[in-house]
PDB file of C-alpha atoms in Angstrom:
ATOM      1  CA  UNK A   1      21.765  21.017  15.510  1.00 73.00           C
ATOM      2  CA  UNK A   2      19.479  17.933  15.611  1.00 88.00           C
ATOM      3  CA  UNK A   3      18.714  16.434  11.138  1.00 96.00           C
ATOM      4  CA  UNK A   4      15.381  17.057  11.050  1.00 98.00           C
ATOM      5  CA  UNK A   5      12.791  14.001   9.877  1.00 98.00           C
ATOM      6  CA  UNK A   6       9.420  14.250   8.152  1.00 98.00           C
ATOM      7  CA  UNK A   7       6.089  13.033   8.717  1.00 98.00           C
ATOM      8  CA  UNK A   8       4.128  13.467   6.340  1.00 98.00           C
ATOM      9  CA  UNK A   9       0.173  13.272   7.518  1.00 98.00           C
ATOM     10  CA  UNK A  10      -2.902  12.214   5.566  1.00 97.00           C
ATOM     11  CA  UNK A  11      -6.236  11.613   6.583  1.00 97.00           C
ATOM     12  CA  UNK A  12      -7.196   8.848   8.522  1.00 97.00           C
ATOM     13  CA  UNK A  13      -3.077   8.701   9.105  1.00 98.00           C
ATOM     14  CA  UNK A  14      -2.474   7.223  12.700  1.00 97.00           C
ATOM     15  CA  UNK A  15       0.720   6.161  13.237  1.00 98.00           C
ATOM     16  CA  UNK A  16       2.074   9.915  12.783  1.00 98.00           C
ATOM     17  CA  UNK A  17       2.877  10.401  16.536  1.00 98.00           C
ATOM     18  CA  UNK A  18       4.124   6.983  17.312  1.00 98.00           C
ATOM     19  CA  UNK A  19       6.532   7.887  14.012  1.00 98.00           C
ATOM     20  CA  UNK A  20       7.181  10.937  15.911  1.00 98.00           C
ATOM     21  CA  UNK A  21       8.172   9.731  19.591  1.00 98.00           C
ATOM     22  CA  UNK A  22       9.739   7.712  17.888  1.00 98.00           C
ATOM     23  CA  UNK A  23      12.072   9.715  15.349  1.00 98.00           C
ATOM     24  CA  UNK A  24      12.458  12.439  18.843  1.00 98.00           C
ATOM     25  CA  UNK A  25      13.623   9.313  21.048  1.00 97.00           C
ATOM     26  CA  UNK A  26      16.395   8.296  18.707  1.00 96.00           C
ATOM     27  CA  UNK A  27      17.673  12.146  18.748  1.00 97.00           C
ATOM     28  CA  UNK A  28      15.724  13.621  15.855  1.00 98.00           C
ATOM     29  CA  UNK A  29      13.422  16.502  15.379  1.00 98.00           C
ATOM     30  CA  UNK A  30      10.350  16.532  13.270  1.00 98.00           C
ATOM     31  CA  UNK A  31       7.692  17.700  12.076  1.00 98.00           C
ATOM     32  CA  UNK A  32       4.938  16.976  10.328  1.00 98.00           C
ATOM     33  CA  UNK A  33       4.452  17.463   6.710  1.00 98.00           C
ATOM     34  CA  UNK A  34       0.816  17.812   5.530  1.00 98.00           C
ATOM     35  CA  UNK A  35      -0.162  16.081   1.987  1.00 97.00           C
ATOM     36  CA  UNK A  36      -1.829  18.856   0.611  1.00 96.00           C
ATOM     37  CA  UNK A  37       1.192  20.614   1.574  1.00 97.00           C
ATOM     38  CA  UNK A  38       5.377  20.883  -1.051  1.00 97.00           C
ATOM     39  CA  UNK A  39       8.437  20.785   1.282  1.00 97.00           C
ATOM     40  CA  UNK A  40      11.139  21.065   0.833  1.00 96.00           C
ATOM     41  CA  UNK A  41      14.309  18.716  -0.508  1.00 93.00           C
ATOM     42  CA  UNK A  42      16.824  20.130   2.010  1.00 95.00           C
ATOM     43  CA  UNK A  43      15.401  20.668   5.169  1.00 96.00           C
ATOM     44  CA  UNK A  44      14.807  16.828   5.666  1.00 98.00           C
ATOM     45  CA  UNK A  45      16.871  14.389   6.003  1.00 98.00           C
ATOM     46  CA  UNK A  46      14.691  11.524   6.388  1.00 98.00           C
ATOM     47  CA  UNK A  47      10.691  11.010   5.206  1.00 98.00           C
ATOM     48  CA  UNK A  48       8.552   8.632   6.850  1.00 98.00           C
ATOM     49  CA  UNK A  49       5.772   7.292   5.193  1.00 98.00           C
ATOM     50  CA  UNK A  50       3.139   7.223   8.204  1.00 98.00           C
ATOM     51  CA  UNK A  51       0.843   3.760   8.597  1.00 98.00           C
ATOM     52  CA  UNK A  52      -3.254   4.791   8.990  1.00 98.00           C
ATOM     53  CA  UNK A  53      -5.662   4.902   7.010  1.00 97.00           C
ATOM     54  CA  UNK A  54      -5.416   7.445   4.649  1.00 97.00           C
ATOM     55  CA  UNK A  55      -8.558   7.878   3.011  1.00 96.00           C
ATOM     56  CA  UNK A  56     -10.460   6.036   4.794  1.00 95.00           C
ATOM     57  CA  UNK A  57      -9.029   2.563   2.499  1.00 95.00           C
ATOM     58  CA  UNK A  58     -11.701   3.939  -0.276  1.00 95.00           C
ATOM     59  CA  UNK A  59     -10.568   2.496  -3.787  1.00 96.00           C
ATOM     60  CA  UNK A  60      -8.041   0.605  -2.856  1.00 96.00           C
ATOM     61  CA  UNK A  61      -5.170   1.868  -0.161  1.00 97.00           C
ATOM     62  CA  UNK A  62      -3.431   4.233  -0.039  1.00 97.00           C
ATOM     63  CA  UNK A  63      -5.376   4.852  -3.346  1.00 97.00           C
ATOM     64  CA  UNK A  64      -6.208   8.024  -2.928  1.00 96.00           C
ATOM     65  CA  UNK A  65      -3.165   9.658  -0.384  1.00 97.00           C
ATOM     66  CA  UNK A  66      -0.785   8.316  -3.705  1.00 97.00           C
ATOM     67  CA  UNK A  67      -2.186  10.610  -5.780  1.00 96.00           C
ATOM     68  CA  UNK A  68      -1.575  14.027  -3.527  1.00 96.00           C
ATOM     69  CA  UNK A  69      -0.157  16.969  -3.812  1.00 96.00           C
ATOM     70  CA  UNK A  70       2.856  15.952  -1.470  1.00 98.00           C
ATOM     71  CA  UNK A  71       4.137  12.708  -2.990  1.00 98.00           C
ATOM     72  CA  UNK A  72       5.136  15.877  -5.652  1.00 97.00           C
ATOM     73  CA  UNK A  73       7.147  16.701  -3.572  1.00 98.00           C
ATOM     74  CA  UNK A  74       7.976  13.452  -1.978  1.00 98.00           C
ATOM     75  CA  UNK A  75       9.659  12.407  -6.031  1.00 98.00           C
ATOM     76  CA  UNK A  76      11.182  15.262  -6.207  1.00 98.00           C
ATOM     77  CA  UNK A  77      13.238  13.997  -2.223  1.00 98.00           C
ATOM     78  CA  UNK A  78      13.656  11.024  -4.557  1.00 98.00           C
ATOM     79  CA  UNK A  79      15.042  11.510  -7.480  1.00 97.00           C
ATOM     80  CA  UNK A  80      17.783  13.962  -5.671  1.00 96.00           C
ATOM     81  CA  UNK A  81      18.778  10.967  -3.757  1.00 97.00           C
ATOM     82  CA  UNK A  82      17.005  11.487  -0.293  1.00 98.00           C
ATOM     83  CA  UNK A  83      16.186   8.191   2.080  1.00 98.00           C
ATOM     84  CA  UNK A  84      12.272   7.459   2.478  1.00 98.00           C
ATOM     85  CA  UNK A  85      10.666   4.567   4.711  1.00 98.00           C
ATOM     86  CA  UNK A  86       6.974   3.613   3.969  1.00 98.00           C
ATOM     87  CA  UNK A  87       5.667   1.775   7.031  1.00 98.00           C
ATOM     88  CA  UNK A  88       1.886  -0.194   6.194  1.00 98.00           C
ATOM     89  CA  UNK A  89      -0.682   1.818   4.887  1.00 98.00           C
ATOM     90  CA  UNK A  90       3.021   4.593   3.394  1.00 98.00           C
ATOM     91  CA  UNK A  91       3.734   1.710   2.129  1.00 98.00           C
ATOM     92  CA  UNK A  92       1.054   0.260   0.195  1.00 98.00           C
ATOM     93  CA  UNK A  93       0.694   4.614  -1.001  1.00 98.00           C
ATOM     94  CA  UNK A  94       4.419   4.225  -2.339  1.00 98.00           C
ATOM     95  CA  UNK A  95       3.691   1.595  -4.059  1.00 98.00           C
ATOM     96  CA  UNK A  96       0.453   2.913  -5.345  1.00 98.00           C
ATOM     97  CA  UNK A  97       2.162   6.267  -6.085  1.00 98.00           C
ATOM     98  CA  UNK A  98       5.215   3.221  -8.613  1.00 97.00           C
ATOM     99  CA  UNK A  99       7.524   5.129  -6.803  1.00 98.00           C
ATOM    100  CA  UNK A 100       7.923   1.692  -5.463  1.00 98.00           C
ATOM    101  CA  UNK A 101       6.844  -1.580  -7.277  1.00 98.00           C
ATOM    102  CA  UNK A 102       4.451  -4.235  -6.611  1.00 98.00           C
ATOM    103  CA  UNK A 103       1.242  -4.430  -4.447  1.00 98.00           C
ATOM    104  CA  UNK A 104      -0.375  -4.495  -2.112  1.00 98.00           C
ATOM    105  CA  UNK A 105      -3.319  -6.986  -1.731  1.00 97.00           C
ATOM    106  CA  UNK A 106      -6.020  -8.118   1.564  1.00 97.00           C
ATOM    107  CA  UNK A 107      -4.432 -10.966   3.927  1.00 97.00           C
ATOM    108  CA  UNK A 108      -4.789 -14.307   1.872  1.00 96.00           C
ATOM    109  CA  UNK A 109      -7.527 -15.142   5.057  1.00 95.00           C
ATOM    110  CA  UNK A 110      -9.550 -11.430   4.752  1.00 91.00           C
ATOM    111  CA  UNK A 111      -8.668 -10.720   8.198  1.00 95.00           C
ATOM    112  CA  UNK A 112      -7.560  -7.582   9.875  1.00 97.00           C
ATOM    113  CA  UNK A 113      -3.608  -9.107  11.985  1.00 97.00           C
ATOM    114  CA  UNK A 114      -2.337  -7.462  14.520  1.00 97.00           C
ATOM    115  CA  UNK A 115       0.991  -9.524  15.971  1.00 97.00           C
ATOM    116  CA  UNK A 116       4.251  -9.704  15.884  1.00 98.00           C
ATOM    117  CA  UNK A 117       6.150 -11.605  13.996  1.00 98.00           C
ATOM    118  CA  UNK A 118       9.518 -12.902  13.173  1.00 98.00           C
ATOM    119  CA  UNK A 119      11.174 -11.144  10.107  1.00 98.00           C
ATOM    120  CA  UNK A 120      14.688 -11.495   8.302  1.00 98.00           C
ATOM    121  CA  UNK A 121      16.602  -8.724   6.940  1.00 98.00           C
ATOM    122  CA  UNK A 122      18.603  -9.393   3.116  1.00 98.00           C
ATOM    123  CA  UNK A 123      20.031  -5.970   2.146  1.00 98.00           C
ATOM    124  CA  UNK A 124      20.956  -2.754   4.300  1.00 98.00           C
ATOM    125  CA  UNK A 125      19.216   0.127   3.375  1.00 98.00           C
ATOM    126  CA  UNK A 126      20.516   3.647   3.015  1.00 96.00           C
ATOM    127  CA  UNK A 127      19.547   5.682   6.573  1.00 97.00           C
ATOM    128  CA  UNK A 128      16.730   3.550   7.692  1.00 98.00           C
ATOM    129  CA  UNK A 129      19.253   0.677   9.184  1.00 98.00           C
ATOM    130  CA  UNK A 130      21.282   2.435  12.104  1.00 97.00           C
ATOM    131  CA  UNK A 131      22.388  -1.806  12.673  1.00 97.00           C
ATOM    132  CA  UNK A 132      18.772  -3.150  12.152  1.00 98.00           C
ATOM    133  CA  UNK A 133      19.468  -6.730  13.202  1.00 96.00           C
ATOM    134  CA  UNK A 134      19.653  -9.730  10.780  1.00 98.00           C
ATOM    135  CA  UNK A 135      16.667 -11.911  11.918  1.00 98.00           C
ATOM    136  CA  UNK A 136      14.205  -9.421  14.429  1.00 98.00           C
ATOM    137  CA  UNK A 137      10.135  -9.785  15.596  1.00 98.00           C
ATOM    138  CA  UNK A 138       8.054  -6.660  14.790  1.00 98.00           C
ATOM    139  CA  UNK A 139       3.984  -6.218  15.104  1.00 98.00           C
ATOM    140  CA  UNK A 140       1.625  -6.004  12.129  1.00 98.00           C
ATOM    141  CA  UNK A 141      -1.314  -3.939  11.926  1.00 98.00           C
ATOM    142  CA  UNK A 142      -2.452  -4.406   9.041  1.00 98.00           C
ATOM    143  CA  UNK A 143      -6.349  -6.256   6.524  1.00 97.00           C
ATOM    144  CA  UNK A 144      -3.652  -5.649   2.432  1.00 97.00           C
ATOM    145  CA  UNK A 145      -0.503  -6.442   3.124  1.00 98.00           C
ATOM    146  CA  UNK A 146      -0.444  -9.336   0.833  1.00 98.00           C
ATOM    147  CA  UNK A 147       2.725  -8.612  -1.853  1.00 98.00           C
ATOM    148  CA  UNK A 148       2.146  -9.131  -4.605  1.00 98.00           C
ATOM    149  CA  UNK A 149       4.417  -8.452  -8.213  1.00 98.00           C
ATOM    150  CA  UNK A 150       4.048 -10.305 -11.690  1.00 97.00           C
ATOM    151  CA  UNK A 151       6.263 -12.172 -12.672  1.00 97.00           C
ATOM    152  CA  UNK A 152       9.018  -9.925 -13.766  1.00 98.00           C
ATOM    153  CA  UNK A 153       8.872  -8.156 -11.535  1.00 98.00           C
ATOM    154  CA  UNK A 154       9.998 -10.570  -8.812  1.00 98.00           C
ATOM    155  CA  UNK A 155      12.767 -11.156 -10.982  1.00 98.00           C
ATOM    156  CA  UNK A 156      13.806  -7.301 -10.937  1.00 98.00           C
ATOM    157  CA  UNK A 157      13.922  -7.265  -7.633  1.00 98.00           C
ATOM    158  CA  UNK A 158      16.109 -10.429  -6.613  1.00 98.00           C
ATOM    159  CA  UNK A 159      18.617  -9.917  -9.038  1.00 98.00           C
ATOM    160  CA  UNK A 160      18.991  -5.540  -8.001  1.00 98.00           C
ATOM    161  CA  UNK A 161      18.765  -7.094  -4.239  1.00 98.00           C
ATOM    162  CA  UNK A 162      15.380  -5.046  -3.781  1.00 98.00           C
ATOM    163  CA  UNK A 163      14.298  -7.728  -1.011  1.00 98.00           C
ATOM    164  CA  UNK A 164      14.195  -6.403   1.949  1.00 98.00           C
ATOM    165  CA  UNK A 165      12.533  -7.822   4.958  1.00 98.00           C
ATOM    166  CA  UNK A 166      10.904 -11.850   4.367  1.00 98.00           C
ATOM    167  CA  UNK A 167       8.870 -13.174   7.196  1.00 98.00           C
ATOM    168  CA  UNK A 168      10.131 -16.210   8.480  1.00 98.00           C
ATOM    169  CA  UNK A 169       8.586 -19.116   9.282  1.00 96.00           C
ATOM    170  CA  UNK A 170       4.637 -18.171   8.624  1.00 95.00           C
ATOM    171  CA  UNK A 171       4.167 -16.047   6.386  1.00 98.00           C
ATOM    172  CA  UNK A 172       0.701 -14.214   7.822  1.00 98.00           C
ATOM    173  CA  UNK A 173      -0.913 -12.386   4.968  1.00 98.00           C
ATOM    174  CA  UNK A 174       0.811 -14.670   1.726  1.00 97.00           C
ATOM    175  CA  UNK A 175       2.444 -12.552   0.873  1.00 98.00           C
ATOM    176  CA  UNK A 176       5.075 -13.724  -2.046  1.00 98.00           C
ATOM    177  CA  UNK A 177       8.409 -14.871  -1.263  1.00 98.00           C
ATOM    178  CA  UNK A 178       7.099 -13.976   2.308  1.00 98.00           C
ATOM    179  CA  UNK A 179       7.482 -10.694   1.563  1.00 98.00           C
ATOM    180  CA  UNK A 180       7.505  -7.965   4.209  1.00 98.00           C
ATOM    181  CA  UNK A 181       9.262  -4.832   2.579  1.00 98.00           C
ATOM    182  CA  UNK A 182      10.624  -3.823  -0.343  1.00 98.00           C
ATOM    183  CA  UNK A 183      13.395  -1.307  -0.947  1.00 98.00           C
ATOM    184  CA  UNK A 184      14.962   0.883  -4.590  1.00 98.00           C
ATOM    185  CA  UNK A 185      17.688  -0.458  -6.565  1.00 98.00           C
ATOM    186  CA  UNK A 186      19.966   2.297  -4.849  1.00 98.00           C
ATOM    187  CA  UNK A 187      18.698   1.384  -1.736  1.00 98.00           C
ATOM    188  CA  UNK A 188      17.449   4.694  -1.389  1.00 98.00           C
ATOM    189  CA  UNK A 189      13.796   4.285  -0.873  1.00 98.00           C
ATOM    190  CA  UNK A 190      12.115   1.683   1.346  1.00 98.00           C
ATOM    191  CA  UNK A 191       8.758  -0.174   2.739  1.00 98.00           C
ATOM    192  CA  UNK A 192       7.769  -2.727   5.208  1.00 98.00           C
ATOM    193  CA  UNK A 193       4.270  -3.927   6.718  1.00 98.00           C
ATOM    194  CA  UNK A 194       5.959  -4.353  10.188  1.00 98.00           C
ATOM    195  CA  UNK A 195       5.707  -0.919  12.322  1.00 98.00           C
ATOM    196  CA  UNK A 196       9.192  -0.461  13.509  1.00 98.00           C
ATOM    197  CA  UNK A 197       7.786   2.406  15.414  1.00 98.00           C
ATOM    198  CA  UNK A 198       5.858   0.928  17.588  1.00 98.00           C
ATOM    199  CA  UNK A 199       8.606  -1.343  19.118  1.00 98.00           C
ATOM    200  CA  UNK A 200      11.678   0.434  20.280  1.00 97.00           C
ATOM    201  CA  UNK A 201      10.967  -0.259  24.528  1.00 96.00           C
ATOM    202  CA  UNK A 202      11.047  -2.798  26.225  1.00 96.00           C
ATOM    203  CA  UNK A 203       7.460  -2.164  27.560  1.00 96.00           C
ATOM    204  CA  UNK A 204       6.050  -1.441  23.651  1.00 96.00           C
ATOM    205  CA  UNK A 205       6.635  -5.591  23.873  1.00 96.00           C
ATOM    206  CA  UNK A 206      10.084  -5.111  22.207  1.00 97.00           C
ATOM    207  CA  UNK A 207      13.477  -2.937  20.634  1.00 97.00           C
ATOM    208  CA  UNK A 208      13.846  -4.375  17.064  1.00 98.00           C
ATOM    209  CA  UNK A 209      12.403  -1.286  15.680  1.00 97.00           C
ATOM    210  CA  UNK A 210      15.194   0.837  17.999  1.00 96.00           C
ATOM    211  CA  UNK A 211      17.947   1.128  15.065  1.00 96.00           C
ATOM    212  CA  UNK A 212      16.249   1.227  12.210  1.00 98.00           C
ATOM    213  CA  UNK A 213      16.167   5.052  12.595  1.00 95.00           C
TER     214      UNK A 213
ATOM    215  CA  UNK B   1     -24.603  17.435 -23.930  1.00 87.00           C
ATOM    216  CA  UNK B   2     -24.220  14.595 -21.586  1.00 97.00           C
ATOM    217  CA  UNK B   3     -22.963  11.098 -21.042  1.00 98.00           C
ATOM    218  CA  UNK B   4     -23.813   8.211 -19.011  1.00 98.00           C
ATOM    219  CA  UNK B   5     -19.605   5.997 -18.546  1.00 98.00           C
ATOM    220  CA  UNK B   6     -19.677   2.949 -16.397  1.00 98.00           C
ATOM    221  CA  UNK B   7     -16.196   2.156 -15.672  1.00 98.00           C
ATOM    222  CA  UNK B   8     -16.264  -2.152 -13.796  1.00 98.00           C
ATOM    223  CA  UNK B   9     -12.972  -2.981 -12.569  1.00 98.00           C
ATOM    224  CA  UNK B  10     -11.984  -6.893 -11.450  1.00 98.00           C
ATOM    225  CA  UNK B  11      -8.651  -8.709  -9.942  1.00 97.00           C
ATOM    226  CA  UNK B  12      -6.961  -9.925 -13.163  1.00 97.00           C
ATOM    227  CA  UNK B  13      -7.229 -14.318 -13.852  1.00 95.00           C
ATOM    228  CA  UNK B  14      -4.656 -16.114 -11.293  1.00 92.00           C
ATOM    229  CA  UNK B  15      -4.432 -13.291  -8.466  1.00 95.00           C
ATOM    230  CA  UNK B  16      -5.969 -14.120  -5.317  1.00 95.00           C
ATOM    231  CA  UNK B  17      -9.616 -12.776  -5.447  1.00 96.00           C
ATOM    232  CA  UNK B  18     -10.386 -12.494  -1.795  1.00 94.00           C
ATOM    233  CA  UNK B  19     -13.434 -10.857  -1.716  1.00 94.00           C
ATOM    234  CA  UNK B  20     -14.949 -13.054  -3.991  1.00 96.00           C
ATOM    235  CA  UNK B  21     -13.714 -16.518  -2.911  1.00 95.00           C
ATOM    236  CA  UNK B  22     -15.147 -15.207   0.780  1.00 94.00           C
ATOM    237  CA  UNK B  23     -18.265 -14.272  -1.066  1.00 95.00           C
ATOM    238  CA  UNK B  24     -19.216 -17.659  -3.504  1.00 96.00           C
ATOM    239  CA  UNK B  25     -18.019 -19.701  -0.481  1.00 93.00           C
ATOM    240  CA  UNK B  26     -20.735 -18.049   1.775  1.00 92.00           C
ATOM    241  CA  UNK B  27     -24.278 -18.322  -1.175  1.00 93.00           C
ATOM    242  CA  UNK B  28     -22.491 -22.325  -2.252  1.00 91.00           C
ATOM    243  CA  UNK B  29     -23.062 -22.815   2.597  1.00 90.00           C
ATOM    244  CA  UNK B  30     -25.925 -20.079   3.004  1.00 89.00           C
ATOM    245  CA  UNK B  31     -28.160 -19.860  -0.523  1.00 89.00           C
ATOM    246  CA  UNK B  32     -27.422 -22.698  -2.501  1.00 90.00           C
ATOM    247  CA  UNK B  33     -27.444 -24.977  -0.356  1.00 86.00           C
ATOM    248  CA  UNK B  34     -31.364 -26.549  -0.342  1.00 81.00           C
ATOM    249  CA  UNK B  35     -32.961 -28.649  -2.822  1.00 78.00           C
ATOM    250  CA  UNK B  36     -34.929 -25.761  -4.101  1.00 76.00           C
ATOM    251  CA  UNK B  37     -31.077 -24.426  -5.851  1.00 76.00           C
ATOM    252  CA  UNK B  38     -30.326 -27.511  -7.908  1.00 76.00           C
ATOM    253  CA  UNK B  39     -31.802 -26.206 -10.894  1.00 82.00           C
ATOM    254  CA  UNK B  40     -30.248 -27.225 -13.563  1.00 84.00           C
ATOM    255  CA  UNK B  41     -26.898 -25.143 -13.015  1.00 87.00           C
ATOM    256  CA  UNK B  42     -24.414 -24.238  -9.734  1.00 87.00           C
ATOM    257  CA  UNK B  43     -21.962 -22.078  -9.387  1.00 91.00           C
ATOM    258  CA  UNK B  44     -18.552 -23.008 -10.266  1.00 93.00           C
ATOM    259  CA  UNK B  45     -16.718 -19.466 -10.323  1.00 94.00           C
ATOM    260  CA  UNK B  46     -17.571 -15.714  -8.329  1.00 96.00           C
ATOM    261  CA  UNK B  47     -14.681 -12.467  -8.922  1.00 96.00           C
ATOM    262  CA  UNK B  48     -15.327  -9.644  -7.220  1.00 97.00           C
ATOM    263  CA  UNK B  49     -14.791  -5.758  -8.455  1.00 97.00           C
ATOM    264  CA  UNK B  50     -16.041  -2.423  -8.165  1.00 97.00           C
ATOM    265  CA  UNK B  51     -18.412  -0.176 -10.713  1.00 98.00           C
ATOM    266  CA  UNK B  52     -18.763   3.719 -10.970  1.00 98.00           C
ATOM    267  CA  UNK B  53     -20.040   4.869 -13.639  1.00 98.00           C
ATOM    268  CA  UNK B  54     -18.885   8.203 -14.906  1.00 98.00           C
ATOM    269  CA  UNK B  55     -21.124  11.679 -15.713  1.00 98.00           C
ATOM    270  CA  UNK B  56     -19.311  13.463 -18.394  1.00 98.00           C
ATOM    271  CA  UNK B  57     -20.393  16.744 -19.826  1.00 97.00           C
ATOM    272  CA  UNK B  58     -18.437  17.345 -23.692  1.00 96.00           C
ATOM    273  CA  UNK B  59     -18.912  15.686 -26.632  1.00 96.00           C
ATOM    274  CA  UNK B  60     -18.548  11.846 -26.247  1.00 97.00           C
ATOM    275  CA  UNK B  61     -15.857  10.593 -28.269  1.00 97.00           C
ATOM    276  CA  UNK B  62     -14.144  12.747 -26.011  1.00 97.00           C
ATOM    277  CA  UNK B  63     -15.737  11.082 -22.625  1.00 98.00           C
ATOM    278  CA  UNK B  64     -15.148   8.155 -23.743  1.00 98.00           C
ATOM    279  CA  UNK B  65     -11.492   9.552 -23.560  1.00 98.00           C
ATOM    280  CA  UNK B  66     -11.449  10.569 -20.225  1.00 98.00           C
ATOM    281  CA  UNK B  67     -13.155   7.603 -19.223  1.00 98.00           C
ATOM    282  CA  UNK B  68     -10.282   5.691 -20.483  1.00 98.00           C
ATOM    283  CA  UNK B  69      -7.886   8.311 -18.345  1.00 98.00           C
ATOM    284  CA  UNK B  70      -9.753   8.027 -15.043  1.00 98.00           C
ATOM    285  CA  UNK B  71      -9.973   4.109 -14.823  1.00 98.00           C
ATOM    286  CA  UNK B  72      -6.390   3.634 -16.383  1.00 97.00           C
ATOM    287  CA  UNK B  73      -4.975   6.143 -13.417  1.00 96.00           C
ATOM    288  CA  UNK B  74      -6.708   5.694 -10.705  1.00 96.00           C
ATOM    289  CA  UNK B  75      -9.342   3.174 -10.965  1.00 98.00           C
ATOM    290  CA  UNK B  76      -7.761   0.360 -12.080  1.00 98.00           C
ATOM    291  CA  UNK B  77      -4.395  -0.642 -10.453  1.00 97.00           C
ATOM    292  CA  UNK B  78      -3.279  -1.629 -13.846  1.00 96.00           C
ATOM    293  CA  UNK B  79      -0.684  -4.412 -11.746  1.00 96.00           C
ATOM    294  CA  UNK B  80      -3.715  -6.318  -9.844  1.00 97.00           C
ATOM    295  CA  UNK B  81      -6.133  -4.958 -11.687  1.00 98.00           C
ATOM    296  CA  UNK B  82      -8.427  -4.750 -15.505  1.00 98.00           C
ATOM    297  CA  UNK B  83     -11.425  -2.593 -16.423  1.00 98.00           C
ATOM    298  CA  UNK B  84     -13.614  -2.948 -19.694  1.00 98.00           C
ATOM    299  CA  UNK B  85     -14.932   1.275 -20.618  1.00 98.00           C
ATOM    300  CA  UNK B  86     -18.947   0.990 -21.495  1.00 98.00           C
ATOM    301  CA  UNK B  87     -20.532   3.752 -22.729  1.00 98.00           C
ATOM    302  CA  UNK B  88     -24.393   3.172 -21.022  1.00 98.00           C
ATOM    303  CA  UNK B  89     -26.060   6.355 -22.787  1.00 97.00           C
ATOM    304  CA  UNK B  90     -27.081   9.902 -23.687  1.00 96.00           C
ATOM    305  CA  UNK B  91     -28.501  11.804 -20.568  1.00 93.00           C
TER     306      UNK B  91
END
């Protein structure tokens, strides 16, 4: 039987179908999970929190989504050792829920950015790395992608090898230490601002997002 | 008894405030740029945040405690923002 990827949907999620097609193209079956629902941790090989504008980005990006019912299931899933990937708004939600450290603030240009960026992978995360290359190009599409953390937090990320991806060359949003993605100390939970699910076919502009899943 | 409590949230000192910076620049460029605006003070900084008014029913101390919880748990992100809770009045 095919393994199942759970895709969390909030009001305002808009990369849910992209993640579905991406996961299905890589041989998984997928199931959407509504933000007011709970889920059984044993039913999923991995959970993706997709991008979008959950709750209209009201208050702060991800702040309201981070306090919804489904996050309790995600916390249980994380303590059970289940792999979770947050992409873009999904990354913002995981930081707002304190499942990942740090915060994502307005880009230093104060503009929404929609472009392709060069990235470097620094560590191999659990599950959501099926052979990601060390140098890759992925698209970004965000207004609040400037990673921020206090000095001790940054040191902890460095010491525990939690910096997953950094921007190479140009830092598009002013992220601290060029950080584009981080992971938990056990590598099971990760968040990334760029969109691998928008880059798994040549006709999408690139294939570097293919081997995440 | 109803209580009106205000919570003001601002980016912490040292955290780059892009909205405040944009408003500051526009004010300096478009509003405070004329000779008439040179009246003995000039804008040197501006921090931009959020403001919420909460109405509670019950006793005053408990209302203030609840407002503090709201600020701490959701209205402000303790990593990047600071907040003040202010009792406005009984309504």
